[in-house]
Amino acid sequence: MSPIKSFVDYHPDSQFPLENLPWCIFSSPSNPSPRVGVAIGEKILDLATLSSVAKEIFEHETCPIVPERAKALFYQPCLNLYMSESRDVHRSFRSFLQSLLSLDGPLRGYLQDRRESLHAQVLLDQTEATLHLPVRVGDYTDFYLSKEHAFNCGALFRSKENAIQPNWWHIPVGYHGRASSIVPSGTPIHRPAGQYKLSPTDAAPVLGSCMRLDYELEMAFFVGGGEQGTKADGHGEVNELGQPINIREAESYIFGAALLNDWSARDIQAWEYVPLGPFNGKNFGSTISPWIVELSALEPFRVAARVQEPGPLEYLREEKRSTWDINLKVEVKGSRDEEWTTTTESNLKYMYWTMTQALTHHSIGGCNLRVGDMLGTGTISGPEEKNWASLLEKNLGGKREWAMRSGERRTWLQDGDSVRITGLCQGEGFRVGFGEALGKVESCKVKF
């Protein structure tokens, strides 16, 4: 597949070429109101302003969105209303934007040839924009889809022989997370406080600031309008209460994906997770990248998913199991470091359970999913040690130190450390990227 040429100049290695066009919510000094845009190279196409100053563009016969609807969709502080449109609208409008921004497309005269009158108004430098949380997340469910992560954690806390619980092979295990503490890249993460035991042999816990702060390399997938779309307020149900989503239709309900760092307080988590699961060890912050990449942009990178043995129950069986080849990386930098230290290199294709299986299982009891709901993959570890996607695995449960490039030794994250997650899909002559999910650890706000 050869790269598509745009009249907007960008480097061949740009992660936001015409093949990508990821979505965002941004504001600018000239217009502080958050609104909808898409990235092209180092620019942001301001779709809200475009819908006002160039109505004729949305009147073109190939545009699936009429002018007044475009204003309603793009003058929004979140992507939810646009995501509530049907999958066909999403795909058609993305193709329309590619034509609008291409060098030799049929819509050349609508934007390319109007440099003086239109470009300055609707094409902004990303460096001048402030990026906001792209989706208003109503509910957040985090899964546990990696076989290697499940094994590594189970071996640490039980034994290699009993590492993976029997039910894990049959259901995409998950838990409900905290939507209110999902933050965009660049937001500081304060070290949480909570209960934990200083030693496993202690009779009682103490209250203190977390001493075992960890990152978790994940991806987030966002629920969209499906085949039919929902014309509600951008938070409408995509399936009725009591009505499960069929595995054959599940992918149509996934709008797009972003990077996710599900920060974890391992000492707090270890004390509280019995018998009901994660709580304060997980709800203090989850960082996502500010760009949402549509599934259609990931189509060239579709690969076969891993073989499942034993096979799942009928409602989770897929005729052609697939996922996406997305290279993922975690880097850590201390407050005094000049360079980043790569701590994890992994890939989404390593996952044992697929996102369509996770979404289907989420709904099997009749749970009514809504536009904007976020589903996390869980930690994306792979078969090699370099693929281990959390410090819990890297440091063997706190028993082993690891080295920064500066020579400084670490076990867990320290105050002042920054963690950066990136993701790239490599095509022939182009790449599709997700930006970054960046967070810096700041000291606990609770004083002891």
Coordinates of C-alpha atoms in Angstrom, one line a residue:
M1 CA 0.0 0.0 0.0
S2 CA 1.6 3.2 -1.2
P3 CA 1.4 6.4 0.9
I4 CA -1.3 8.9 0.0
K5 CA 0.1 12.4 -0.8
S6 CA -1.3 15.4 1.0
F7 CA -0.9 19.1 0.1
V8 CA -0.1 19.6 3.8
D9 CA 3.6 19.1 4.1
Y10 CA 4.9 16.7 6.8
H11 CA 7.9 14.4 7.3
P12 CA 7.7 10.9 5.8
D13 CA 8.1 9.5 9.3
S14 CA 5.2 11.5 10.7
Q15 CA 2.8 9.4 12.8
F16 CA -0.1 11.5 11.7
P17 CA -0.1 11.1 7.9
L18 CA -3.2 11.2 5.6
E19 CA -3.6 7.5 6.3
N20 CA -4.3 8.2 10.0
L21 CA -6.2 11.4 10.7
P22 CA -6.7 10.8 14.4
W23 CA -9.3 12.8 16.3
C24 CA -8.8 15.2 19.2
I25 CA -10.4 17.9 21.3
F26 CA -8.3 21.1 21.3
S27 CA -8.4 24.8 22.0
S28 CA -6.1 27.6 20.8
P29 CA -5.1 31.1 22.0
S30 CA -7.4 32.7 19.4
N31 CA -10.3 30.5 20.4
P32 CA -10.2 29.1 23.9
S33 CA -13.3 27.0 23.5
P34 CA -12.5 23.2 23.3
R35 CA -13.7 21.8 19.9
V36 CA -13.2 18.9 17.5
G37 CA -10.2 18.5 15.2
V38 CA -8.1 15.9 13.3
A39 CA -4.4 15.8 13.0
I40 CA -2.6 15.9 9.7
G41 CA 1.2 16.0 10.0
E42 CA 2.1 18.7 12.5
K43 CA -1.2 20.5 11.9
I44 CA -4.7 20.2 13.3
L45 CA -7.6 20.6 10.9
D46 CA -10.2 22.7 12.9
L47 CA -13.5 21.0 11.9
A48 CA -15.6 23.3 14.0
T49 CA -14.3 26.4 12.3
L50 CA -14.4 24.7 8.9
S51 CA -18.1 24.0 9.4
S52 CA -18.8 27.7 9.9
V53 CA -16.5 29.4 7.4
A54 CA -16.7 26.9 4.5
K55 CA -20.3 25.6 4.6
E56 CA -20.0 24.6 0.9
I57 CA -17.5 21.9 1.7
F58 CA -20.1 20.0 3.7
E59 CA -22.6 20.5 0.9
H60 CA -20.5 18.4 -1.4
E61 CA -22.3 15.3 -2.6
T62 CA -19.6 13.0 -1.2
C63 CA -19.9 14.4 2.3
P64 CA -22.1 12.2 4.6
I65 CA -22.7 15.0 7.1
V66 CA -24.8 18.0 6.1
P67 CA -23.6 21.6 7.2
E68 CA -25.9 22.1 10.1
R69 CA -25.2 18.6 11.5
A70 CA -21.5 19.3 11.1
K71 CA -21.7 22.4 13.3
A72 CA -23.6 20.4 16.0
L73 CA -21.0 17.6 15.9
F74 CA -17.8 19.6 15.8
Y75 CA -18.6 22.5 18.1
Q76 CA -18.3 20.1 21.0
P77 CA -16.0 19.8 24.1
C78 CA -15.8 16.0 23.5
L79 CA -16.0 13.5 20.7
N80 CA -19.1 11.6 22.0
L81 CA -21.7 13.2 19.7
Y82 CA -19.6 12.4 16.6
M83 CA -18.9 8.9 17.9
S84 CA -22.6 8.3 18.3
E85 CA -23.0 8.4 14.5
S86 CA -23.0 5.0 12.7
R87 CA -19.9 3.2 11.6
D88 CA -20.8 3.9 7.9
V89 CA -20.8 7.7 8.6
H90 CA -17.4 7.4 10.4
R91 CA -15.9 5.6 7.5
S92 CA -17.4 7.8 4.8
F93 CA -16.4 11.0 6.5
R94 CA -12.9 9.8 7.0
S95 CA -12.6 9.1 3.3
F96 CA -14.1 12.5 2.6
L97 CA -11.4 14.2 4.8
Q98 CA -8.7 12.2 3.0
S99 CA -10.0 13.5 -0.3
L100 CA -10.2 17.0 1.0
L101 CA -6.6 17.0 2.2
S102 CA -5.1 15.0 -0.6
L103 CA -2.8 16.6 -3.2
D104 CA -4.7 15.5 -6.3
G105 CA -8.1 14.6 -5.0
P106 CA -11.5 15.7 -6.5
L107 CA -12.0 18.2 -3.7
R108 CA -8.7 20.1 -4.4
G109 CA -10.4 23.4 -5.0
Y110 CA -12.3 23.4 -1.7
L111 CA -9.3 23.8 0.6
Q112 CA -6.0 23.3 -1.1
D113 CA -6.5 26.2 -3.6
R114 CA -7.8 28.6 -0.9
R115 CA -4.5 29.0 1.1
E116 CA -4.8 32.8 1.8
S117 CA -8.5 32.9 2.6
L118 CA -9.0 29.6 4.5
H119 CA -5.7 27.9 5.6
A120 CA -4.9 30.3 8.5
Q121 CA -8.3 29.8 9.9
V122 CA -8.7 26.0 9.8
L123 CA -5.1 24.6 9.8
L124 CA -3.3 25.3 13.1
D125 CA 0.1 24.2 14.4
Q126 CA -0.2 21.5 17.0
T127 CA 2.4 23.4 19.1
E128 CA -0.1 26.3 19.4
A129 CA -2.9 24.1 20.6
T130 CA -3.9 22.7 24.0
L131 CA -5.1 19.1 23.8
H132 CA -8.0 18.1 26.2
L133 CA -9.5 14.8 27.2
P134 CA -11.0 13.6 23.9
V135 CA -13.9 11.6 25.2
R136 CA -16.4 12.1 28.1
V137 CA -16.1 8.6 29.6
G138 CA -19.2 7.5 31.3
D139 CA -18.0 4.1 32.3
Y140 CA -14.6 2.4 32.3
T141 CA -13.9 -1.3 32.4
D142 CA -10.4 -2.6 32.5
F143 CA -9.7 -6.2 31.4
Y144 CA -6.9 -8.8 32.0
L145 CA -6.4 -10.1 28.4
S146 CA -2.7 -10.9 28.3
K147 CA -1.8 -14.6 28.9
E148 CA 1.8 -13.6 29.8
H149 CA 0.8 -10.9 32.2
A150 CA -1.7 -13.3 33.9
F151 CA 1.0 -16.0 34.2
N152 CA 3.7 -13.6 35.4
C153 CA 1.5 -12.2 38.1
G154 CA 0.1 -15.5 39.1
A155 CA 3.6 -17.1 39.4
L156 CA 4.7 -14.2 41.7
F157 CA 1.8 -14.6 44.1
R158 CA 1.0 -18.3 43.8
S159 CA 3.3 -20.6 41.8
K160 CA 4.2 -21.4 38.2
E161 CA 2.1 -24.5 38.4
N162 CA -1.0 -22.6 39.5
A163 CA -0.2 -19.2 38.0
I164 CA -3.4 -18.8 35.8
Q165 CA -6.7 -19.3 37.5
P166 CA -9.0 -21.9 35.8
N167 CA -11.7 -19.4 34.9
W168 CA -9.2 -17.1 33.0
W169 CA -9.1 -19.5 30.1
H170 CA -12.9 -19.2 29.6
I171 CA -13.8 -15.5 30.2
P172 CA -12.1 -12.2 29.4
V173 CA -11.7 -11.2 33.1
G174 CA -12.3 -7.5 33.9
Y175 CA -13.3 -5.1 36.6
H176 CA -15.0 -1.7 36.6
G177 CA -12.6 1.2 36.9
R178 CA -13.0 4.8 37.9
A179 CA -14.0 7.1 35.0
S180 CA -13.6 10.4 36.9
S181 CA -9.8 10.0 37.3
I182 CA -9.1 9.3 33.6
V183 CA -6.8 12.2 32.5
P184 CA -5.2 13.4 29.3
S185 CA -1.5 13.0 28.5
G186 CA 0.7 15.5 30.4
T187 CA -1.5 15.6 33.6
P188 CA 0.6 15.0 36.7
I189 CA -0.1 11.9 38.8
H190 CA 0.0 12.4 42.5
R191 CA 1.3 9.4 44.5
P192 CA -1.7 8.0 46.2
A193 CA -2.2 7.2 49.9
G194 CA -3.9 4.2 51.3
Q195 CA -3.8 1.2 53.5
Y196 CA -1.1 -1.5 53.1
K197 CA 1.0 -3.9 55.2
L198 CA 4.7 -2.9 55.7
S199 CA 5.4 -6.7 55.9
P200 CA 3.3 -9.7 55.0
T201 CA 3.7 -10.9 58.6
D202 CA 2.3 -7.8 60.2
A203 CA -1.0 -8.3 62.0
A204 CA -2.5 -4.9 60.9
P205 CA -2.0 -2.4 58.1
V206 CA -0.8 1.2 58.2
L207 CA -2.0 4.3 56.4
G208 CA 0.7 5.9 54.3
S209 CA 1.7 7.1 50.9
C210 CA 2.2 4.4 48.3
M211 CA 5.7 2.9 48.2
R212 CA 5.2 0.6 45.2
L213 CA 4.0 2.8 42.4
D214 CA 3.9 1.1 39.0
Y215 CA 2.9 1.8 35.4
E216 CA 0.8 -0.6 33.2
L217 CA 1.2 -0.5 29.5
E218 CA -2.3 -0.8 28.0
M219 CA -4.6 0.4 25.2
A220 CA -8.0 1.9 25.5
F221 CA -10.9 1.2 23.1
F222 CA -13.9 3.5 22.9
V223 CA -17.5 2.5 22.3
G224 CA -19.2 4.2 19.3
G225 CA -22.6 4.1 17.6
G226 CA -22.4 0.7 15.9
E227 CA -24.1 -0.1 12.6
Q228 CA -27.2 2.0 13.3
G229 CA -25.8 4.8 15.3
T230 CA -27.6 6.5 18.1
K231 CA -28.9 10.1 17.8
A232 CA -29.1 10.7 21.5
D233 CA -27.0 13.3 23.3
G234 CA -23.7 11.5 22.6
H235 CA -24.1 9.2 25.6
G236 CA -26.9 7.0 24.3
E237 CA -27.1 3.3 24.8
V238 CA -25.8 1.2 21.9
N239 CA -27.6 -1.9 23.1
E240 CA -30.8 -2.1 25.2
L241 CA -30.7 -3.2 28.8
G242 CA -30.9 -7.0 28.8
Q243 CA -29.9 -7.3 25.1
P244 CA -26.4 -8.7 24.6
I245 CA -24.2 -7.8 21.6
N246 CA -23.4 -10.6 19.2
I247 CA -19.7 -11.4 18.7
R248 CA -20.2 -11.0 14.9
E249 CA -21.4 -7.3 15.4
A250 CA -19.0 -6.4 18.3
E251 CA -16.3 -4.6 16.2
S252 CA -18.9 -2.2 14.7
Y253 CA -19.3 -0.8 18.2
I254 CA -15.7 0.1 18.6
F255 CA -15.0 3.6 17.3
G256 CA -11.3 3.9 17.9
A257 CA -8.3 3.4 20.2
A258 CA -5.8 5.4 22.3
L259 CA -2.8 4.6 24.5
L260 CA -3.5 4.0 28.2
N261 CA -1.3 4.0 31.3
D262 CA -3.3 2.4 34.1
W263 CA -1.1 3.5 37.0
S264 CA -1.1 1.1 39.9
A265 CA -0.3 1.3 43.6
R266 CA 0.9 -2.3 44.2
D267 CA 1.1 -2.2 48.0
I268 CA -2.4 -0.8 48.3
Q269 CA -3.7 -3.2 45.7
A270 CA -2.2 -6.2 47.4
W271 CA -4.0 -5.5 50.7
E272 CA -7.4 -4.5 49.3
Y273 CA -8.0 -6.8 46.4
V274 CA -9.1 -9.7 48.5
P275 CA -12.0 -10.7 48.0
L276 CA -13.5 -8.2 45.6
G277 CA -10.7 -6.8 43.5
P278 CA -9.0 -3.5 42.6
F279 CA -10.2 -0.3 44.4
N280 CA -8.0 2.5 45.7
G281 CA -4.9 0.9 44.3
K282 CA -6.2 1.7 40.8
N283 CA -8.6 4.7 41.0
F284 CA -6.2 7.6 41.6
G285 CA -5.3 8.1 37.9
S286 CA -5.4 6.6 34.4
T287 CA -3.6 8.5 31.6
I288 CA -4.7 8.3 28.0
S289 CA -3.2 9.8 24.9
P290 CA -5.2 12.8 23.5
W291 CA -5.6 11.3 20.0
I292 CA -8.2 8.7 19.1
V293 CA -7.3 6.6 16.1
E294 CA -10.2 5.1 14.2
L295 CA -10.3 1.4 13.6
S296 CA -10.5 2.0 9.9
A297 CA -7.0 3.6 10.1
L298 CA -5.7 0.4 11.7
E299 CA -7.1 -1.9 9.0
P300 CA -3.8 -2.2 7.1
F301 CA -2.3 -3.6 10.3
R302 CA -4.8 -6.3 11.0
V303 CA -3.2 -9.6 11.9
A304 CA -4.4 -13.0 13.0
A305 CA -5.1 -13.3 16.8
R306 CA -3.5 -16.0 18.9
V307 CA -5.0 -19.5 18.9
Q308 CA -7.1 -20.1 22.0
E309 CA -6.8 -23.5 23.7
P310 CA -9.2 -24.6 25.1
G311 CA -11.6 -22.8 22.8
P312 CA -14.1 -20.5 24.4
L313 CA -17.9 -21.0 24.7
E314 CA -19.9 -20.5 21.5
Y315 CA -20.9 -16.9 22.2
L316 CA -17.2 -15.9 22.3
R317 CA -16.1 -17.8 19.2
E318 CA -15.0 -15.8 16.2
E319 CA -14.8 -17.1 12.7
K320 CA -11.7 -15.1 11.8
R321 CA -10.0 -14.0 15.0
S322 CA -7.9 -10.9 14.4
T323 CA -6.2 -8.0 16.2
W324 CA -3.8 -5.3 15.2
D325 CA 0.0 -5.1 14.9
I326 CA 0.7 -2.1 17.1
N327 CA 4.3 -1.7 18.5
L328 CA 4.2 -0.3 22.0
K329 CA 6.9 1.2 24.1
V330 CA 7.3 2.5 27.7
E331 CA 10.1 4.9 28.7
V332 CA 11.0 6.3 32.1
K333 CA 13.0 9.4 32.9
G334 CA 14.0 10.6 36.4
S335 CA 13.9 14.3 37.4
R336 CA 17.7 14.6 36.9
D337 CA 18.0 12.5 33.8
E338 CA 18.7 13.9 30.4
E339 CA 17.6 10.8 28.5
W340 CA 14.7 8.4 28.6
T341 CA 15.2 4.7 29.6
T342 CA 13.2 2.2 27.6
T343 CA 11.7 -0.3 30.1
T344 CA 9.1 -2.1 28.0
E345 CA 8.7 -3.0 24.3
S346 CA 5.6 -4.9 23.5
N347 CA 2.8 -5.3 20.9
L348 CA -1.0 -5.5 21.0
K349 CA -0.9 -8.7 18.9
Y350 CA 0.4 -10.6 21.9
M351 CA -3.0 -10.5 23.6
Y352 CA -4.8 -13.8 24.2
W353 CA -8.3 -12.4 24.3
T354 CA -9.5 -9.9 21.6
M355 CA -11.3 -6.6 22.2
T356 CA -14.4 -7.9 20.4
Q357 CA -14.5 -10.9 22.8
A358 CA -14.1 -8.5 25.7
L359 CA -16.9 -6.2 24.5
T360 CA -19.2 -9.2 23.8
H361 CA -18.6 -10.7 27.2
H362 CA -19.2 -7.3 28.8
S363 CA -22.7 -7.3 27.4
I364 CA -23.6 -11.0 27.8
G365 CA -25.4 -10.4 31.1
G366 CA -27.5 -7.6 29.5
C367 CA -25.2 -4.7 30.4
N368 CA -26.2 -1.7 28.3
L369 CA -23.1 -0.1 26.9
R370 CA -23.1 3.6 26.0
V371 CA -21.3 5.8 23.5
G372 CA -18.0 7.0 25.1
D373 CA -17.5 4.0 27.4
M374 CA -13.9 3.0 27.6
L375 CA -12.6 -0.6 27.6
G376 CA -8.9 -1.1 28.7
T377 CA -7.0 -4.1 27.4
G378 CA -5.2 -4.8 30.7
T379 CA -1.4 -5.0 30.8
I380 CA 0.0 -5.9 27.4
S381 CA 2.9 -8.2 28.1
G382 CA 4.5 -10.6 25.6
P383 CA 6.6 -13.8 25.6
E384 CA 10.0 -12.2 26.2
E385 CA 11.2 -10.3 29.2
K386 CA 11.5 -7.1 27.3
N387 CA 7.8 -7.4 26.6
W388 CA 6.8 -7.4 30.3
A389 CA 4.6 -4.4 30.5
S390 CA 4.7 -3.4 34.2
L391 CA 7.4 -2.9 36.9
L392 CA 5.7 -5.6 39.0
E393 CA 6.9 -8.1 36.4
K394 CA 10.2 -6.4 35.6
N395 CA 11.3 -6.3 39.3
L396 CA 9.9 -9.7 40.2
G397 CA 7.4 -8.3 42.7
G398 CA 9.9 -5.9 44.2
K399 CA 12.8 -8.4 44.5
R400 CA 15.0 -7.1 41.7
E401 CA 16.3 -3.6 40.8
W402 CA 16.6 -2.3 37.2
A403 CA 19.0 0.3 35.8
M404 CA 18.2 3.7 34.3
R405 CA 20.5 4.9 31.4
S406 CA 22.0 7.3 33.9
G407 CA 23.2 4.3 36.0
E408 CA 20.7 5.1 38.8
R409 CA 18.9 2.0 40.2
R410 CA 15.2 1.6 40.5
T411 CA 12.7 -0.9 41.8
W412 CA 9.4 1.2 41.7
L413 CA 8.6 4.7 40.4
Q414 CA 9.9 7.6 42.4
D415 CA 8.6 11.1 42.8
G416 CA 9.8 13.2 39.9
D417 CA 9.8 10.2 37.5
S418 CA 8.1 10.7 34.2
V419 CA 6.5 7.8 32.2
R420 CA 5.9 8.0 28.5
I421 CA 4.0 5.4 26.4
T422 CA 4.1 5.5 22.6
G423 CA 2.6 3.3 19.9
L424 CA 3.2 2.9 16.2
C425 CA 2.0 0.8 13.3
Q426 CA 4.6 0.6 10.5
G427 CA 3.3 0.4 6.9
E428 CA 5.0 0.5 3.5
G429 CA 6.2 4.1 3.3
F430 CA 4.1 5.4 6.1
R431 CA 3.3 4.9 9.8
V432 CA 0.2 5.4 11.9
G433 CA 0.8 6.6 15.5
F434 CA -1.1 7.4 18.6
G435 CA 1.0 10.3 20.0
E436 CA 2.0 9.7 23.6
A437 CA 0.5 9.1 27.0
L438 CA 2.8 11.0 29.3
G439 CA 2.6 11.5 33.1
K440 CA 4.9 12.7 35.8
V441 CA 4.8 11.4 39.3
E442 CA 4.3 14.1 42.0
S443 CA 4.4 13.7 45.8
C444 CA 1.4 12.5 47.8
K445 CA -1.0 15.3 48.8
V446 CA -1.8 13.6 52.1
K447 CA 0.5 14.6 54.9
F448 CA 1.5 12.0 57.5

